[in-house]
Short mmCIF file of C-alpha atoms in Angstrom, two decimals:
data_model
loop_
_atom_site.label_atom_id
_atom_site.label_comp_id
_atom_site.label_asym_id
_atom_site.label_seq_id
_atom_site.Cartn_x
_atom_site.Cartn_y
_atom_site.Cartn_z
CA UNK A 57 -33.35 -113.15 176.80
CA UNK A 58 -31.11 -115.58 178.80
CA UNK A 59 -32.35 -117.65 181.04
CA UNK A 60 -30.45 -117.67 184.60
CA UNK A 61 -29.71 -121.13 186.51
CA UNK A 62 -28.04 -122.45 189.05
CA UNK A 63 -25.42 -124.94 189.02
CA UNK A 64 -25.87 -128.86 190.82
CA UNK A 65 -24.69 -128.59 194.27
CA UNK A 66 -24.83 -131.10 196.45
CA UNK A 67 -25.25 -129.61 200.38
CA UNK A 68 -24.95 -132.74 202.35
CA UNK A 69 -23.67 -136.47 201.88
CA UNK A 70 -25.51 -138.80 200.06
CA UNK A 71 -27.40 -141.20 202.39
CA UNK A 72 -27.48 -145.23 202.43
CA UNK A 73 -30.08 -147.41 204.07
CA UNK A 74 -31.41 -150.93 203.91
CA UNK A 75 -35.32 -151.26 203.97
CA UNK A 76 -37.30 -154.08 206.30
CA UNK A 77 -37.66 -155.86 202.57
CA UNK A 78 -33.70 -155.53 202.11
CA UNK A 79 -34.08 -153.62 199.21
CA UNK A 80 -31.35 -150.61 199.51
CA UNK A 81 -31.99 -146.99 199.20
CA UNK A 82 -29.24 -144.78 197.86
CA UNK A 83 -30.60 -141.28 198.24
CA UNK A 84 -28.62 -137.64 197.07
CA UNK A 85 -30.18 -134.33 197.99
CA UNK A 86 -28.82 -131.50 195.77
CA UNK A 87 -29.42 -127.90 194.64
CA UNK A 88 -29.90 -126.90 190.75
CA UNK A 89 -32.08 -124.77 188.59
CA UNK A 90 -33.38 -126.09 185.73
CA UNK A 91 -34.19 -129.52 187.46
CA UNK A 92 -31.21 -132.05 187.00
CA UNK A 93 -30.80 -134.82 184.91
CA UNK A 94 -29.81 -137.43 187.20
CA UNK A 95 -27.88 -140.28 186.16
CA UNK A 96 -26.02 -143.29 188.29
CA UNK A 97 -23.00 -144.95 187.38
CA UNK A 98 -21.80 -148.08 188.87
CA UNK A 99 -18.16 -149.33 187.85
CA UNK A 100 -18.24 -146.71 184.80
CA UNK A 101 -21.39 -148.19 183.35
CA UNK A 102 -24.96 -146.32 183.58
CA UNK A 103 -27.81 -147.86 185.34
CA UNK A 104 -30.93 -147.97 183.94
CA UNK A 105 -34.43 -147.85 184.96
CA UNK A 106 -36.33 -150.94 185.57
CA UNK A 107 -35.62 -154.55 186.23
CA UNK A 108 -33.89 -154.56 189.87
CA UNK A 109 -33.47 -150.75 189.57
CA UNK A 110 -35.90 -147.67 190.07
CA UNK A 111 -35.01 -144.27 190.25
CA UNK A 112 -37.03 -141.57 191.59
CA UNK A 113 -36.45 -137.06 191.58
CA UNK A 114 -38.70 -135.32 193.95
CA UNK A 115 -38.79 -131.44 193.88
CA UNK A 116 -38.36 -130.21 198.03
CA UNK A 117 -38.21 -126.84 197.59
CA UNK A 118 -37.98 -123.97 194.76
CA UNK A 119 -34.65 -125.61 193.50
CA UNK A 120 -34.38 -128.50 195.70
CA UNK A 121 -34.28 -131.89 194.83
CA UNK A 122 -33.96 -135.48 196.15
CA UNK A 123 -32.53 -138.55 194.11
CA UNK A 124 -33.27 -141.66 194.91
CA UNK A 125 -31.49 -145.26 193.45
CA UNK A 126 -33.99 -148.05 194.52
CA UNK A 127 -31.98 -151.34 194.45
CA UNK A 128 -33.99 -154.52 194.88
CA UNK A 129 -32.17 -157.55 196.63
CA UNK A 130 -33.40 -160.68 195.32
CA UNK A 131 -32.59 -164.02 197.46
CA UNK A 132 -32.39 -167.24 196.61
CA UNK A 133 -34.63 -169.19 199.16
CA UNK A 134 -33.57 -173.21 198.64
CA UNK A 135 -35.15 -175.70 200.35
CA UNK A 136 -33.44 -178.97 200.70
CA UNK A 137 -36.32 -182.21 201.82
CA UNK A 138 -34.18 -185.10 203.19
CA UNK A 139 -36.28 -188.73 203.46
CA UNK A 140 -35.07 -191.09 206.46
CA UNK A 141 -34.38 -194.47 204.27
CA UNK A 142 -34.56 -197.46 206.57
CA UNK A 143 -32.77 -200.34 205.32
CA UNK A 144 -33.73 -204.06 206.13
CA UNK A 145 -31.57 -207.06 206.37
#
């Protein structure tokens, strides 16, 4: 017996937003039956899970789905001390 499904289709544009910890939240809400395997591609080259990167599907509705890309800013905080030198002649 074959199985019907549904093909991805993504209803609305994907959605950008920087968090209050200026991580950044790339976020895709599609449409497909079975549930999608999600990938994400950035300059031709897959992303993978972990390290700076997480990655998240959550089911919204009976085929539904939202896809998440959870980028994690790390900054550089340098502190420079400067000590007054006094010179005597």
């Amino acid at each position: 017996m074959a199985t019907s499904g549904k093909p991805p289709h993504f209803p609305q544009q994907p959605v950008a937003r920087q968090n209050d910890d200026g991580s950044i939240e790339l976020e895709c809400f599609l449409e497909a039956a079975p549930a999608p395997d999600i990938r994400w591609f950035y300059e031709q080259k897959e992303i993978m899970d972990g390290g700076r990167f997480k990655m998240d599907l959550k089911q919204k509705g009976d085929d539904a789905y939202s896809a998440v890309l959870l980028i994690k800013v790390f900054t550089t905080l340098l502190l420079f001390f400067f000590q007054s030198v006094r010179f005597s002649n």
